[in-house]
XYZ file of C-alpha atoms in Angstrom:
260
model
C 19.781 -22.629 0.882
C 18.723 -21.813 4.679
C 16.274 -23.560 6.255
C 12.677 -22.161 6.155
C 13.015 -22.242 10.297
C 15.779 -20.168 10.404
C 14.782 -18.246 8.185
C 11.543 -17.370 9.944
C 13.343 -16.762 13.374
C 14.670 -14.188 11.996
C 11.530 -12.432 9.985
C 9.524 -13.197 13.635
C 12.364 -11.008 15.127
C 12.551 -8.045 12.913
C 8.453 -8.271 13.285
C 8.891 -8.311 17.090
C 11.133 -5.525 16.821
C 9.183 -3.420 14.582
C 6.668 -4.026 16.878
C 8.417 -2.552 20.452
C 9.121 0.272 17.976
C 5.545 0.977 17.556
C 4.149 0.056 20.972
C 2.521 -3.246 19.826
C 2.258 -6.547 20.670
C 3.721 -9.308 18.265
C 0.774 -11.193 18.677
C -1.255 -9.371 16.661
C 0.890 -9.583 13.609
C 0.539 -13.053 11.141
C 2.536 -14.043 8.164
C 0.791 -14.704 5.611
C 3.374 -17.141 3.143
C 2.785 -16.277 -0.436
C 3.127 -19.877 -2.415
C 2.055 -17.748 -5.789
C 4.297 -19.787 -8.745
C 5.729 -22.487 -6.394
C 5.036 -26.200 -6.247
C 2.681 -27.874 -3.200
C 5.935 -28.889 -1.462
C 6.742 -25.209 -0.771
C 3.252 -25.098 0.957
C 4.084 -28.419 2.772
C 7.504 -26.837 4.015
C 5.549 -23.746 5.065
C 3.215 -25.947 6.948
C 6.264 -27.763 8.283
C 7.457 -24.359 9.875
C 4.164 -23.834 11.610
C 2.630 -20.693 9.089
C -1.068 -21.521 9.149
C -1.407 -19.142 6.065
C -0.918 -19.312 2.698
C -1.920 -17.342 -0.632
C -2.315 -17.460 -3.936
C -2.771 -14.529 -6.821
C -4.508 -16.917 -8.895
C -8.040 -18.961 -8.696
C -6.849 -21.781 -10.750
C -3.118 -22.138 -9.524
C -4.958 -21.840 -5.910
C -7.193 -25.258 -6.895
C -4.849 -27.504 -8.131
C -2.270 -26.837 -5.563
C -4.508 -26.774 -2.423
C -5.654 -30.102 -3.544
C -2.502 -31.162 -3.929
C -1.141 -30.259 -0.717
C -1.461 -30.204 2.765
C -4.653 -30.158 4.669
C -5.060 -27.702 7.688
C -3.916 -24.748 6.203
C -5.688 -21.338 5.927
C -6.200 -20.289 1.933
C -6.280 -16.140 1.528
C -6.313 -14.803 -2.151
C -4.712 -11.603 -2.743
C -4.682 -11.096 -6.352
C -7.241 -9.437 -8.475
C -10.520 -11.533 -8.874
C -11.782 -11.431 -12.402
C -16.040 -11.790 -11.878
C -16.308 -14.950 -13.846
C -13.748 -16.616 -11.448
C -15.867 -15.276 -8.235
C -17.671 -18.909 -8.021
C -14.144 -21.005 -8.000
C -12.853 -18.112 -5.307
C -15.769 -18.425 -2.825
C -15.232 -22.217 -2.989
C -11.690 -22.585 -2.870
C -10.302 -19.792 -0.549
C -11.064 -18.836 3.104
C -10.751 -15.455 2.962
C -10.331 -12.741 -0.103
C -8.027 -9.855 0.104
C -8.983 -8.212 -2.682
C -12.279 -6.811 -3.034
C -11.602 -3.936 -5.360
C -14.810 -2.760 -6.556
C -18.670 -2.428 -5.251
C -19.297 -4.699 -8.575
C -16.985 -7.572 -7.709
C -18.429 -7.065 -3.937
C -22.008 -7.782 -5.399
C -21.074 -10.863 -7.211
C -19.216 -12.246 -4.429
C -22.278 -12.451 -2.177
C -24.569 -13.336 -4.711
C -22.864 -16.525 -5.092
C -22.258 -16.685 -1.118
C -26.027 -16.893 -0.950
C -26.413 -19.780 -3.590
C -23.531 -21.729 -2.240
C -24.964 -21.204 1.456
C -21.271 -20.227 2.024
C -20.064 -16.632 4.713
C -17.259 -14.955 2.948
C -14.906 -13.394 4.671
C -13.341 -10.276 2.695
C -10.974 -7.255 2.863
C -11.838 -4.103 0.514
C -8.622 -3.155 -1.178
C -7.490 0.692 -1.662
C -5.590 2.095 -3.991
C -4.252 4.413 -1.864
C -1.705 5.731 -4.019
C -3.173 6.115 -7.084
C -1.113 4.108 -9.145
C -3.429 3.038 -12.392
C -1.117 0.136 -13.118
C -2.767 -0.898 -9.034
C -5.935 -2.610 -8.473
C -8.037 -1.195 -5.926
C -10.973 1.584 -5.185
C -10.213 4.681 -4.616
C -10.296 6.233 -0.977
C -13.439 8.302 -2.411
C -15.042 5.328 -2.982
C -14.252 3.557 -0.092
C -17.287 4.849 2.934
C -20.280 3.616 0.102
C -18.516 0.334 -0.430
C -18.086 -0.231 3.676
C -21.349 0.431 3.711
C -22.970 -1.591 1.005
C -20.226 -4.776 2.105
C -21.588 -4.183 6.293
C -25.619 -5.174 4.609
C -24.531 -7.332 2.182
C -25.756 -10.893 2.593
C -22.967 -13.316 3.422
C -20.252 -11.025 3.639
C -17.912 -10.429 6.543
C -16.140 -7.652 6.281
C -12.931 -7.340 8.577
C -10.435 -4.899 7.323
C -8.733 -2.879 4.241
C -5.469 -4.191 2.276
C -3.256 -1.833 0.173
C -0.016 -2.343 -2.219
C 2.233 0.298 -1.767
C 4.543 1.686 -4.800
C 7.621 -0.632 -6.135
C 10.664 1.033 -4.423
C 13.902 -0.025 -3.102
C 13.847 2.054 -0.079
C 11.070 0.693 2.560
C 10.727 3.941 4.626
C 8.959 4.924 0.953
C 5.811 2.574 1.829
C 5.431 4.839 4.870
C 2.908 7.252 3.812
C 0.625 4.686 2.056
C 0.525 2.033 4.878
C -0.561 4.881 7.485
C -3.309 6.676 5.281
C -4.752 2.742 4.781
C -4.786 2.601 8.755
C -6.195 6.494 8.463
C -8.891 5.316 6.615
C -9.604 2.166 8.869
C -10.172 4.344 11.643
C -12.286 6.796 9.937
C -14.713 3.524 8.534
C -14.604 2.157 11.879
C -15.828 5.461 13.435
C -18.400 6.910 11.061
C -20.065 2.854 10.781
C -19.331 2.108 14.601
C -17.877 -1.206 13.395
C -14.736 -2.899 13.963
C -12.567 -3.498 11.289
C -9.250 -4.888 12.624
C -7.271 -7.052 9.793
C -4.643 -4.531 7.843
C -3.152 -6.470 5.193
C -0.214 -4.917 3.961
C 3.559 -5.001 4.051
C 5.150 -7.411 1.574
C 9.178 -8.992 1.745
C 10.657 -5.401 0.935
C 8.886 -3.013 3.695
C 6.991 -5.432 5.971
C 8.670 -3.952 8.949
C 7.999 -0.531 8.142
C 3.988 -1.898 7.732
C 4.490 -3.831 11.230
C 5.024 0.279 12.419
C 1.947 1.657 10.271
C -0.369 -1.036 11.788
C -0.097 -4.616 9.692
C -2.133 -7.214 11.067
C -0.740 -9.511 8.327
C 2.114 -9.482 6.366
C 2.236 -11.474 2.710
C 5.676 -12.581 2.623
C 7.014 -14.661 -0.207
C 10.297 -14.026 -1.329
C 11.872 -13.447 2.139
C 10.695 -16.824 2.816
C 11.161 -18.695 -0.143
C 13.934 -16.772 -2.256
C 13.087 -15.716 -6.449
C 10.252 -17.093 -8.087
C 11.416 -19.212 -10.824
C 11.076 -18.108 -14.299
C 7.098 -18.205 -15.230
C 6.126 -20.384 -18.086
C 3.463 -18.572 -20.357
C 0.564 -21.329 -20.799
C -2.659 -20.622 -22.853
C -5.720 -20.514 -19.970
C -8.425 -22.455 -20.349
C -10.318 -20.446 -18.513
C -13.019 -19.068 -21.258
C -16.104 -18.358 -19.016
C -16.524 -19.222 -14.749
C -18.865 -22.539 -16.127
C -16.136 -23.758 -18.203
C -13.387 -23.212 -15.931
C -10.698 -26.323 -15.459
C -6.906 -25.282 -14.515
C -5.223 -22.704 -16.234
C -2.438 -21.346 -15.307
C -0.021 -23.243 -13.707
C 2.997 -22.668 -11.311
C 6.306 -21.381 -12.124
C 7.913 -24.891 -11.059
C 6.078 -26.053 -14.151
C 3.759 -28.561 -11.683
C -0.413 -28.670 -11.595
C -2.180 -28.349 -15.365
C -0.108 -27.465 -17.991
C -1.382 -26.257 -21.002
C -0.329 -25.073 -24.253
C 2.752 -23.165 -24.207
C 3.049 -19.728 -25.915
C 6.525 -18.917 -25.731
């Protein structure tokens, strides 16, 4: 397999690239690696290689492994947050991707405000539509801004989107730009800046460099397939009896009963 440097030399350069395309400056474009189903030494080598980023989908894969890693390292989740997991999140992760609803945005900085802790969040769109997606509509999105700009304990610094599974990247087109769209119109009609866009994954990340990516979650461009996931029973009943869960793919961090 290549090496994780080489690997990224060539990722930076397509982002560079992308980037003269567009008129931007590679500078203000950050992997983030996605370690979601691999074991702590794929965070170490992604520390190795200088990414000061990683995420995780998952609260309790998140805990073990950051505890079991490296120290130094920025944690972002970007998978859905289930309510009674909002405690674990705001203590374990630097920044969350995936604000989704005004309900989950309410919870997160009530719990801010007991831990004492800022939070620093993106609101996530559904731009296209897709109900299999996470994510508030674009409808939805101007009451949220507003209710996450007075909300105690919240930062709010920018939007992230998942555009539709295809095989062609120039498909993610449309969806990245109306996410940008929609920046700009929040930024204007609250006179705030919002200036992380978090989206692109290893399939169209160039094409999101174009539409405006600040940051790019990359995992299997970086890291190759995901092993095969091993179904474990969670543990994870109610957020005050949380304790592991779901492990990784690599079958490290708490195991637990296995279904099939």
């Amino acid at each position: 397999m290549r090496a994780l440097e080489e690997i990224l030399s060539e990722v930076r350069g397509r982002i560079a690239a992308a980037c003269e395309r567009s008129s931007r400056s590679a500078d203000d474009v950050e992997i983030i690696a996605v370690t979601k189903t691999h074991g702590a030494e794929v965070v170490k080598e992604a520390y190795d290689a200088g990414l000061s980023i990683v995420a995780e989908n998952k609260v309790q894969e998140a805990m073990w492994k950051k505890e079991s890693s490296v120290r130094g390292l920025a944690w972002h989740l970007i998978g859905h947050l289930q309510t009674n997991k909002v405690r674990h999140a705001v203590e374990t992760f630097d920044f969350i991707h995936s604000v989704d609803s005004l309900r989950l945005l309410e919870r997160i900085s009530s719990v801010a405000s007991q831990l004492g802790k800022d939070v620093h969040i993106l609101l996530e769109v559904n731009v296209s539509g897709e109900k299999s997606k996470s994510g508030m509509t674009p409808e939805e999105l101007p009451m949220i801004v507003e209710r996450a700009l007075s909300a105690d304990r919240i930062w709010l610094e920018g939007l992230m989107t998942m555009a539709p599974f295809s095989e062609n990247p120039e498909d993610s087109r449309p969806y990245f730009r109306r996410l940008r769209e929609l920046r700009d119109e929040m930024e204007k009609r609250f006179s705030v800046k919002l200036p992380r866009l978090s989206m692109g994954m290893s399939g169209d990340y160039e094409v999101a460099v174009e539409e405006g990516a600040t940051w790019l979650r990359l995992g299997t461009v970086l890291f190759g397939e995901r092993p095969k996931l091993k179904t474990v029973r969670s543990v994870c009943e109610s957020e005050d009896s949380f304790s592991g869960g779901l492990d990784s793919y690599s079958g490290e961090g708490p195991t637990y009963k296995i279904i099939d």
